[in-house]
Amino acid sequence: MIQQPIIRCSNTAKDLPQFLQTLSYDGLFVLTDDNTKQFCLPCIEAIPEIQTAKKFHIPAGDEHKNLQTLSSVLEFLSQNGANRKSLLINLGGGMLTDLGGFAASVFKRGIRFINIPTTLLGAVDAAIGGKTGVNFNGLKNEIGVFAPAVAVLIDSNFFRTLDRTNLLSGYAEMLKHALLDSPSALNRILHFNLENIDYQQLNDLLFESVLVKEQIVEKDPAEQGIRKALNLGHTFGHAFESLSHELKRPVPHGYAVAWGLVCELFLSFVKFGFDKKILSKIIYFVKENYGVFPFSCNQYERLYELMQHDKKNETENINFTLLRAAGEVEINQTADRKEIDEVLDFYLF
Ligand code: GLY
């Protein structure tokens, strides 16, 4: 997979036209959702190329990340004369860049696209790394392809207006990247003041975090090996997230990841002697900022079933990425039902 350049923007209204001038394309298309149409499109609307571009918006929310919405985007491209040389700009969070990237990569067997993430979660994770797709049959990202954007333009000005929940959701993926990176990166993430945010400092941490993901994806774009490191916290995390949807009290993705990190670092302590003091620091940080996931022993069975259905499993065993220490990753680890119950006991009590 070709690498996708990540462009650090200080003002997308200036940086986007400069980047567009480096490309040759026939027809420019912009995809937004209900929210980004209202709050983010105005930031780039004055650009002459954007004024003449064909624009389409889809409903916001993960429940619309499906084949029906994908079909509406393809119909829009088709009816507005998009061809192989056209360019699609995806302006939005992870749902939009995943879906828009997928639409672009299958339309006429693939047209180019640019991602402009408008959430911290999107910038640090979904918009980079070339994963595209939609949910299907009740399963997240069940259909999709690996397809890199021609560029990802990250402008942290978009994140200044994010509410605390959305900001923290993205920050959990930054915590994950720091854990994969090094003790010093972890220290920086744990000591950043989330109460009184210094956006310049957040921006520096964000790009440090993006680099961690970029370097992993560069080594293994199709997730055959080391890219599985990025699943740290996600085996328990996805099960918590799915359970929260089943119980009709959905939690944001990053919150589920933060709770999943606590569980998987405890498993790392049990299996690889991950430092107990650092584990305690992370538990404190997660409890302070994300609270705890509310569930009971009655839900162990369902959580276990949800982990069994995880598409990351290659055998009937449940697959984990664990850590010996910050920066020392062990992929392809498994745990049995008894070990998983012990982790859940630890989490609850
Ligand atoms: N979100 C994990 C990955 O991109 O591989």
CSV table of C-alpha atoms and ligand atoms in Angstrom, one decimal:
chain,number,residue,atom,x,y,z
A,1,MET,CA,0.0,0.0,0.0
A,2,ILE,CA,1.3,3.4,-0.9
A,3,GLN,CA,2.0,5.7,2.0
A,4,GLN,CA,-0.4,8.6,2.6
A,5,PRO,CA,1.3,11.9,3.4
A,6,ILE,CA,0.0,13.6,6.5
A,7,ILE,CA,0.0,17.4,6.3
A,8,ARG,CA,0.0,19.4,9.4
A,9,CYS,CA,-2.1,22.4,8.7
A,10,SER,CA,-2.3,25.6,10.6
A,11,ASN,CA,-5.1,26.9,8.4
A,12,THR,CA,-6.9,24.5,6.1
A,13,ALA,CA,-8.4,27.4,4.1
A,14,LYS,CA,-4.8,28.2,3.0
A,15,ASP,CA,-3.2,24.8,3.1
A,16,LEU,CA,-5.9,22.9,1.2
A,17,PRO,CA,-5.8,25.0,-2.0
A,18,GLN,CA,-2.0,24.8,-2.0
A,19,PHE,CA,-2.2,21.1,-1.8
A,20,LEU,CA,-4.9,20.9,-4.5
A,21,GLN,CA,-2.6,22.8,-6.9
A,22,THR,CA,-0.1,20.0,-6.7
A,23,LEU,CA,-2.7,17.5,-8.0
A,24,SER,CA,-4.3,17.2,-11.4
A,25,TYR,CA,-7.9,16.1,-11.3
A,26,ASP,CA,-11.1,16.3,-13.3
A,27,GLY,CA,-14.0,17.2,-11.0
A,28,LEU,CA,-13.8,17.9,-7.2
A,29,PHE,CA,-16.4,16.4,-4.8
A,30,VAL,CA,-16.8,17.2,-1.1
A,31,LEU,CA,-18.5,14.8,1.4
A,32,THR,CA,-19.8,16.2,4.7
A,33,ASP,CA,-22.3,15.0,7.3
A,34,ASP,CA,-25.0,17.0,9.0
A,35,ASN,CA,-22.6,18.3,11.6
A,36,THR,CA,-19.5,19.1,9.4
A,37,LYS,CA,-21.7,20.7,6.8
A,38,GLN,CA,-22.8,23.2,9.4
A,39,PHE,CA,-19.7,23.7,11.5
A,40,CYS,CA,-16.6,22.7,9.3
A,41,LEU,CA,-17.5,23.3,5.7
A,42,PRO,CA,-17.8,27.1,6.3
A,43,CYS,CA,-14.1,27.1,7.2
A,44,ILE,CA,-13.1,26.1,3.7
A,45,GLU,CA,-16.1,27.3,1.7
A,46,ALA,CA,-14.4,30.5,0.5
A,47,ILE,CA,-11.7,28.5,-1.4
A,48,PRO,CA,-12.6,28.9,-5.1
A,49,GLU,CA,-12.0,25.2,-5.8
A,50,ILE,CA,-14.5,24.3,-3.0
A,51,GLN,CA,-17.0,26.8,-4.2
A,52,THR,CA,-17.3,25.1,-7.6
A,53,ALA,CA,-17.0,21.5,-6.1
A,54,LYS,CA,-20.0,19.3,-6.0
A,55,LYS,CA,-21.1,18.7,-2.4
A,56,PHE,CA,-23.1,16.0,-0.7
A,57,HIS,CA,-23.9,15.4,2.9
A,58,ILE,CA,-24.9,12.3,4.7
A,59,PRO,CA,-26.6,11.8,8.1
A,60,ALA,CA,-24.2,11.9,11.0
A,61,GLY,CA,-23.8,9.0,13.4
A,62,ASP,CA,-22.4,5.4,13.3
A,63,GLU,CA,-25.9,4.0,12.8
A,64,HIS,CA,-25.7,5.5,9.3
A,65,LYS,CA,-22.3,3.9,8.4
A,66,ASN,CA,-24.0,1.3,6.3
A,67,LEU,CA,-24.6,0.1,2.7
A,68,GLN,CA,-27.5,2.4,2.2
A,69,THR,CA,-25.5,5.6,3.0
A,70,LEU,CA,-22.6,4.2,0.9
A,71,SER,CA,-25.0,3.7,-2.0
A,72,SER,CA,-26.3,7.3,-1.7
A,73,VAL,CA,-22.7,8.5,-2.0
A,74,LEU,CA,-22.0,6.3,-5.0
A,75,GLU,CA,-25.2,7.6,-6.6
A,76,PHE,CA,-24.2,11.2,-6.0
A,77,LEU,CA,-20.8,10.6,-7.6
A,78,SER,CA,-22.3,8.8,-10.6
A,79,GLN,CA,-25.1,11.3,-11.2
A,80,ASN,CA,-22.7,14.2,-11.0
A,81,GLY,CA,-20.3,12.9,-13.6
A,82,ALA,CA,-17.4,11.8,-11.4
A,83,ASN,CA,-14.8,9.9,-13.4
A,84,ARG,CA,-11.6,8.0,-12.7
A,85,LYS,CA,-9.7,11.3,-12.5
A,86,SER,CA,-12.0,12.9,-10.0
A,87,LEU,CA,-11.1,13.7,-6.4
A,88,LEU,CA,-13.2,13.3,-3.3
A,89,ILE,CA,-12.6,15.3,-0.1
A,90,ASN,CA,-13.9,13.7,3.0
A,91,LEU,CA,-14.6,16.3,5.7
A,92,GLY,CA,-15.6,14.7,9.0
A,93,GLY,CA,-15.0,12.3,11.8
A,94,GLY,CA,-14.1,8.6,11.6
A,95,MET,CA,-17.5,7.5,10.4
A,96,LEU,CA,-17.3,9.9,7.4
A,97,THR,CA,-13.7,9.2,6.4
A,98,ASP,CA,-14.2,5.5,6.7
A,99,LEU,CA,-17.4,5.6,4.5
A,100,GLY,CA,-16.2,8.2,2.1
A,101,GLY,CA,-12.8,6.5,1.7
A,102,PHE,CA,-14.6,3.2,0.9
A,103,ALA,CA,-17.0,4.9,-1.6
A,104,ALA,CA,-14.0,6.5,-3.4
A,105,SER,CA,-12.0,3.3,-3.4
A,106,VAL,CA,-14.8,1.2,-5.1
A,107,PHE,CA,-16.3,3.9,-7.4
A,108,LYS,CA,-15.1,3.0,-11.0
A,109,ARG,CA,-12.6,0.7,-9.2
A,110,GLY,CA,-11.1,3.6,-7.3
A,111,ILE,CA,-10.8,7.3,-7.4
A,112,ARG,CA,-8.5,9.4,-5.2
A,113,PHE,CA,-9.6,10.9,-1.9
A,114,ILE,CA,-8.3,13.4,0.7
A,115,ASN,CA,-9.3,13.0,4.4
A,116,ILE,CA,-9.7,16.1,6.5
A,117,PRO,CA,-10.5,14.7,10.0
A,118,THR,CA,-12.6,17.1,12.1
A,119,THR,CA,-12.5,15.1,15.4
A,120,LEU,CA,-9.5,14.2,17.5
A,121,LEU,CA,-10.5,10.5,17.3
A,122,GLY,CA,-10.6,10.7,13.5
A,123,ALA,CA,-7.2,12.6,13.3
A,124,VAL,CA,-5.4,10.2,15.5
A,125,ASP,CA,-6.8,7.0,14.2
A,126,ALA,CA,-9.6,6.6,11.6
A,127,ALA,CA,-8.5,9.0,9.0
A,128,ILE,CA,-4.9,7.7,8.9
A,129,GLY,CA,-3.7,4.2,8.0
A,130,GLY,CA,-5.8,3.4,5.0
A,131,LYS,CA,-8.7,1.4,6.5
A,132,THR,CA,-12.0,2.1,4.9
A,133,GLY,CA,-15.4,0.5,5.3
A,134,VAL,CA,-18.9,0.3,6.6
A,135,ASN,CA,-20.8,-1.7,9.2
A,136,PHE,CA,-22.8,-4.7,8.0
A,137,ASN,CA,-25.0,-7.4,9.5
A,138,GLY,CA,-24.7,-5.8,13.0
A,139,LEU,CA,-20.8,-6.0,12.8
A,140,LYS,CA,-18.6,-3.0,12.8
A,141,ASN,CA,-16.5,-2.4,9.7
A,142,GLU,CA,-17.5,-5.8,8.3
A,143,ILE,CA,-17.1,-4.6,4.7
A,144,GLY,CA,-14.3,-2.5,3.5
A,145,VAL,CA,-10.9,-2.3,1.9
A,146,PHE,CA,-7.4,-1.0,2.6
A,147,ALA,CA,-7.1,2.2,0.5
A,148,PRO,CA,-4.8,5.1,1.4
A,149,ALA,CA,-5.9,8.7,1.0
A,150,VAL,CA,-3.8,10.8,-1.3
A,151,ALA,CA,-3.2,12.9,1.8
A,152,VAL,CA,-4.6,13.5,5.2
A,153,LEU,CA,-4.8,17.2,6.2
A,154,ILE,CA,-4.9,17.6,10.0
A,155,ASP,CA,-5.9,21.0,11.3
A,156,SER,CA,-6.2,21.0,15.1
A,157,ASN,CA,-8.3,24.2,14.9
A,158,PHE,CA,-11.2,21.9,14.2
A,159,PHE,CA,-10.7,20.3,17.6
A,160,ARG,CA,-11.0,23.5,19.6
A,161,THR,CA,-14.8,23.3,19.5
A,162,LEU,CA,-15.1,19.6,20.4
A,163,ASP,CA,-17.0,18.9,23.5
A,164,ARG,CA,-15.1,17.1,26.4
A,165,THR,CA,-16.6,13.7,25.6
A,166,ASN,CA,-15.4,13.8,22.0
A,167,LEU,CA,-12.0,15.2,23.0
A,168,LEU,CA,-11.5,12.4,25.6
A,169,SER,CA,-12.7,9.8,23.2
A,170,GLY,CA,-9.8,10.7,20.8
A,171,TYR,CA,-7.4,11.1,23.7
A,172,ALA,CA,-7.9,7.4,24.7
A,173,GLU,CA,-6.3,6.4,21.3
A,174,MET,CA,-3.4,8.8,22.1
A,175,LEU,CA,-3.0,7.0,25.4
A,176,LYS,CA,-2.9,3.7,23.5
A,177,HIS,CA,-0.3,5.0,21.0
A,178,ALA,CA,1.9,6.3,23.9
A,179,LEU,CA,1.7,2.9,25.6
A,180,LEU,CA,2.9,1.3,22.3
A,181,ASP,CA,5.6,3.9,22.0
A,182,SER,CA,7.7,4.4,25.1
A,183,PRO,CA,7.7,5.2,28.9
A,184,SER,CA,8.5,8.9,28.2
A,185,ALA,CA,5.6,9.2,25.7
A,186,LEU,CA,3.3,7.6,28.2
A,187,ASN,CA,4.5,10.1,30.9
A,188,ARG,CA,3.7,13.0,28.6
A,189,ILE,CA,0.2,11.7,27.9
A,190,LEU,CA,-0.6,11.0,31.6
A,191,HIS,CA,0.6,14.4,32.7
A,192,PHE,CA,-1.1,16.6,30.1
A,193,ASN,CA,-3.7,18.9,31.8
A,194,LEU,CA,-7.0,17.8,30.4
A,195,GLU,CA,-8.9,20.2,32.7
A,196,ASN,CA,-7.4,23.4,31.2
A,197,ILE,CA,-6.3,22.5,27.7
A,198,ASP,CA,-3.3,24.0,26.1
A,199,TYR,CA,-4.2,23.4,22.4
A,200,GLN,CA,-0.7,24.0,21.2
A,201,GLN,CA,0.6,21.3,23.5
A,202,LEU,CA,-2.3,19.0,22.5
A,203,ASN,CA,-1.3,19.6,18.9
A,204,ASP,CA,2.3,18.5,19.6
A,205,LEU,CA,1.1,15.4,21.4
A,206,LEU,CA,-1.3,14.6,18.6
A,207,PHE,CA,1.4,14.7,16.0
A,208,GLU,CA,3.7,12.6,18.1
A,209,SER,CA,0.8,10.1,18.4
A,210,VAL,CA,0.0,10.2,14.7
A,211,LEU,CA,3.7,9.3,14.0
A,212,VAL,CA,3.4,6.2,16.2
A,213,LYS,CA,0.5,4.9,14.1
A,214,GLU,CA,2.2,6.0,10.8
A,215,GLN,CA,5.4,4.1,11.7
A,216,ILE,CA,3.4,0.9,12.6
A,217,VAL,CA,1.2,1.1,9.4
A,218,GLU,CA,4.3,1.7,7.3
A,219,LYS,CA,5.8,-1.6,8.4
A,220,ASP,CA,2.5,-3.6,8.0
A,221,PRO,CA,-0.2,-1.8,6.1
A,222,ALA,CA,-2.4,-4.9,5.6
A,223,GLU,CA,-2.3,-5.9,9.3
A,224,GLN,CA,-0.5,-9.2,8.9
A,225,GLY,CA,1.7,-8.7,11.9
A,226,ILE,CA,2.8,-5.7,13.8
A,227,ARG,CA,-0.2,-3.5,12.9
A,228,LYS,CA,-2.1,-5.8,15.3
A,229,ALA,CA,-0.3,-3.8,18.0
A,230,LEU,CA,-2.9,-1.0,17.3
A,231,ASN,CA,-5.6,-3.4,18.7
A,232,LEU,CA,-4.2,-2.9,22.2
A,233,GLY,CA,-7.3,-2.3,24.5
A,234,HIS,CA,-9.7,-3.1,21.7
A,235,THR,CA,-10.6,-6.7,22.5
A,236,PHE,CA,-12.2,-5.8,25.8
A,237,GLY,CA,-12.9,-2.3,24.5
A,238,HIS,CA,-15.0,-3.5,21.5
A,239,ALA,CA,-16.9,-6.0,23.7
A,240,PHE,CA,-17.8,-3.1,26.2
A,241,GLU,CA,-18.8,-0.9,23.3
A,242,SER,CA,-21.0,-3.6,21.7
A,243,LEU,CA,-22.6,-4.4,25.1
A,244,SER,CA,-23.3,-0.8,25.7
A,245,HIS,CA,-25.2,-0.6,22.4
A,246,GLU,CA,-27.1,-3.8,23.2
A,247,LEU,CA,-28.1,-2.3,26.5
A,248,LYS,CA,-29.2,0.9,24.7
A,249,ARG,CA,-26.8,3.1,26.7
A,250,PRO,CA,-24.1,3.5,24.1
A,251,VAL,CA,-20.6,4.7,25.2
A,252,PRO,CA,-18.2,6.6,22.9
A,253,HIS,CA,-15.6,4.4,21.2
A,254,GLY,CA,-12.6,6.0,23.0
A,255,TYR,CA,-14.2,5.5,26.4
A,256,ALA,CA,-14.6,1.8,25.7
A,257,VAL,CA,-10.9,1.7,24.6
A,258,ALA,CA,-9.8,3.4,27.8
A,259,TRP,CA,-11.6,0.8,29.9
A,260,GLY,CA,-10.3,-1.9,27.5
A,261,LEU,CA,-6.8,-0.7,28.1
A,262,VAL,CA,-7.2,-1.1,31.9
A,263,CYS,CA,-8.3,-4.7,31.4
A,264,GLU,CA,-5.6,-5.6,28.9
A,265,LEU,CA,-2.8,-4.0,30.9
A,266,PHE,CA,-4.0,-6.1,33.9
A,267,LEU,CA,-3.8,-9.1,31.6
A,268,SER,CA,-0.3,-7.9,30.6
A,269,PHE,CA,0.6,-7.7,34.3
A,270,VAL,CA,-0.6,-11.3,34.8
A,271,LYS,CA,1.1,-12.8,31.7
A,272,PHE,CA,4.1,-10.6,31.2
A,273,GLY,CA,4.7,-8.8,34.5
A,274,PHE,CA,3.7,-5.3,33.2
A,275,ASP,CA,4.8,-2.9,36.0
A,276,LYS,CA,2.1,-2.7,38.7
A,277,LYS,CA,2.9,0.9,39.6
A,278,ILE,CA,2.4,2.0,36.0
A,279,LEU,CA,-0.8,0.0,35.8
A,280,SER,CA,-2.1,1.8,39.0
A,281,LYS,CA,-1.2,5.2,37.4
A,282,ILE,CA,-3.2,4.3,34.3
A,283,ILE,CA,-6.1,3.0,36.3
A,284,TYR,CA,-6.2,6.2,38.2
A,285,PHE,CA,-6.0,8.3,35.0
A,286,VAL,CA,-8.8,6.4,33.3
A,287,LYS,CA,-11.1,6.4,36.4
A,288,GLU,CA,-10.6,10.1,36.8
A,289,ASN,CA,-11.3,11.0,33.2
A,290,TYR,CA,-13.5,8.3,31.9
A,291,GLY,CA,-15.2,6.9,35.0
A,292,VAL,CA,-15.9,3.1,34.9
A,293,PHE,CA,-18.0,0.9,32.5
A,294,PRO,CA,-21.1,-0.1,34.4
A,295,PHE,CA,-21.7,-3.9,34.1
A,296,SER,CA,-22.2,-6.8,36.4
A,297,CYS,CA,-21.1,-10.5,36.7
A,298,ASN,CA,-24.3,-11.4,34.9
A,299,GLN,CA,-22.8,-9.9,31.7
A,300,TYR,CA,-19.5,-11.9,31.7
A,301,GLU,CA,-21.0,-14.5,29.4
A,302,ARG,CA,-22.2,-12.0,26.9
A,303,LEU,CA,-18.9,-10.1,27.0
A,304,TYR,CA,-17.1,-13.4,26.4
A,305,GLU,CA,-19.4,-14.1,23.4
A,306,LEU,CA,-18.8,-10.7,22.0
A,307,MET,CA,-15.0,-11.2,22.3
A,308,GLN,CA,-15.3,-14.6,20.5
A,309,HIS,CA,-17.0,-12.8,17.5
A,310,ASP,CA,-14.2,-10.3,17.2
A,311,LYS,CA,-12.9,-10.4,13.6
A,312,LYS,CA,-9.3,-10.1,14.9
A,313,ASN,CA,-9.5,-13.8,16.2
A,314,GLU,CA,-7.7,-16.1,13.8
A,315,THR,CA,-8.6,-19.3,15.7
A,316,GLU,CA,-11.3,-20.1,18.2
A,317,ASN,CA,-9.0,-18.4,20.8
A,318,ILE,CA,-9.5,-14.8,21.7
A,319,ASN,CA,-6.7,-12.7,20.4
A,320,PHE,CA,-5.0,-9.9,22.4
A,321,THR,CA,-2.2,-7.5,22.0
A,322,LEU,CA,-0.4,-7.2,25.3
A,323,LEU,CA,2.6,-5.3,26.7
A,324,ARG,CA,5.7,-6.3,28.7
A,325,ALA,CA,6.2,-2.6,29.3
A,326,ALA,CA,5.4,0.7,27.5
A,327,GLY,CA,7.0,0.2,24.1
A,328,GLU,CA,7.5,-3.6,24.4
A,329,VAL,CA,4.6,-5.1,22.5
A,330,GLU,CA,3.5,-8.8,22.4
A,331,ILE,CA,1.0,-9.4,19.5
A,332,ASN,CA,-1.0,-12.7,18.9
A,333,GLN,CA,-1.6,-13.5,22.6
A,334,THR,CA,-4.6,-15.5,23.7
A,335,ALA,CA,-6.4,-15.9,27.0
A,336,ASP,CA,-9.0,-18.5,28.0
A,337,ARG,CA,-12.3,-18.0,29.7
A,338,LYS,CA,-11.0,-18.4,33.2
A,339,GLU,CA,-8.3,-15.7,32.6
A,340,ILE,CA,-10.9,-13.4,31.0
A,341,ASP,CA,-13.2,-13.8,34.0
A,342,GLU,CA,-10.3,-13.0,36.3
A,343,VAL,CA,-9.7,-9.7,34.4
A,344,LEU,CA,-13.4,-8.8,34.6
A,345,ASP,CA,-13.3,-9.6,38.4
A,346,PHE,CA,-10.3,-7.3,38.8
A,347,TYR,CA,-12.1,-4.6,36.8
A,348,LEU,CA,-15.3,-4.8,38.9
A,349,PHE,CA,-13.8,-5.1,42.4
B,1,GLY,N1,-7.5,1.4,14.3
B,1,GLY,C1,-6.5,0.4,14.2
B,1,GLY,C2,-5.9,0.4,12.9
B,1,GLY,O1,-6.0,1.3,12.1
B,1,GLY,O2,-5.2,-0.6,12.6
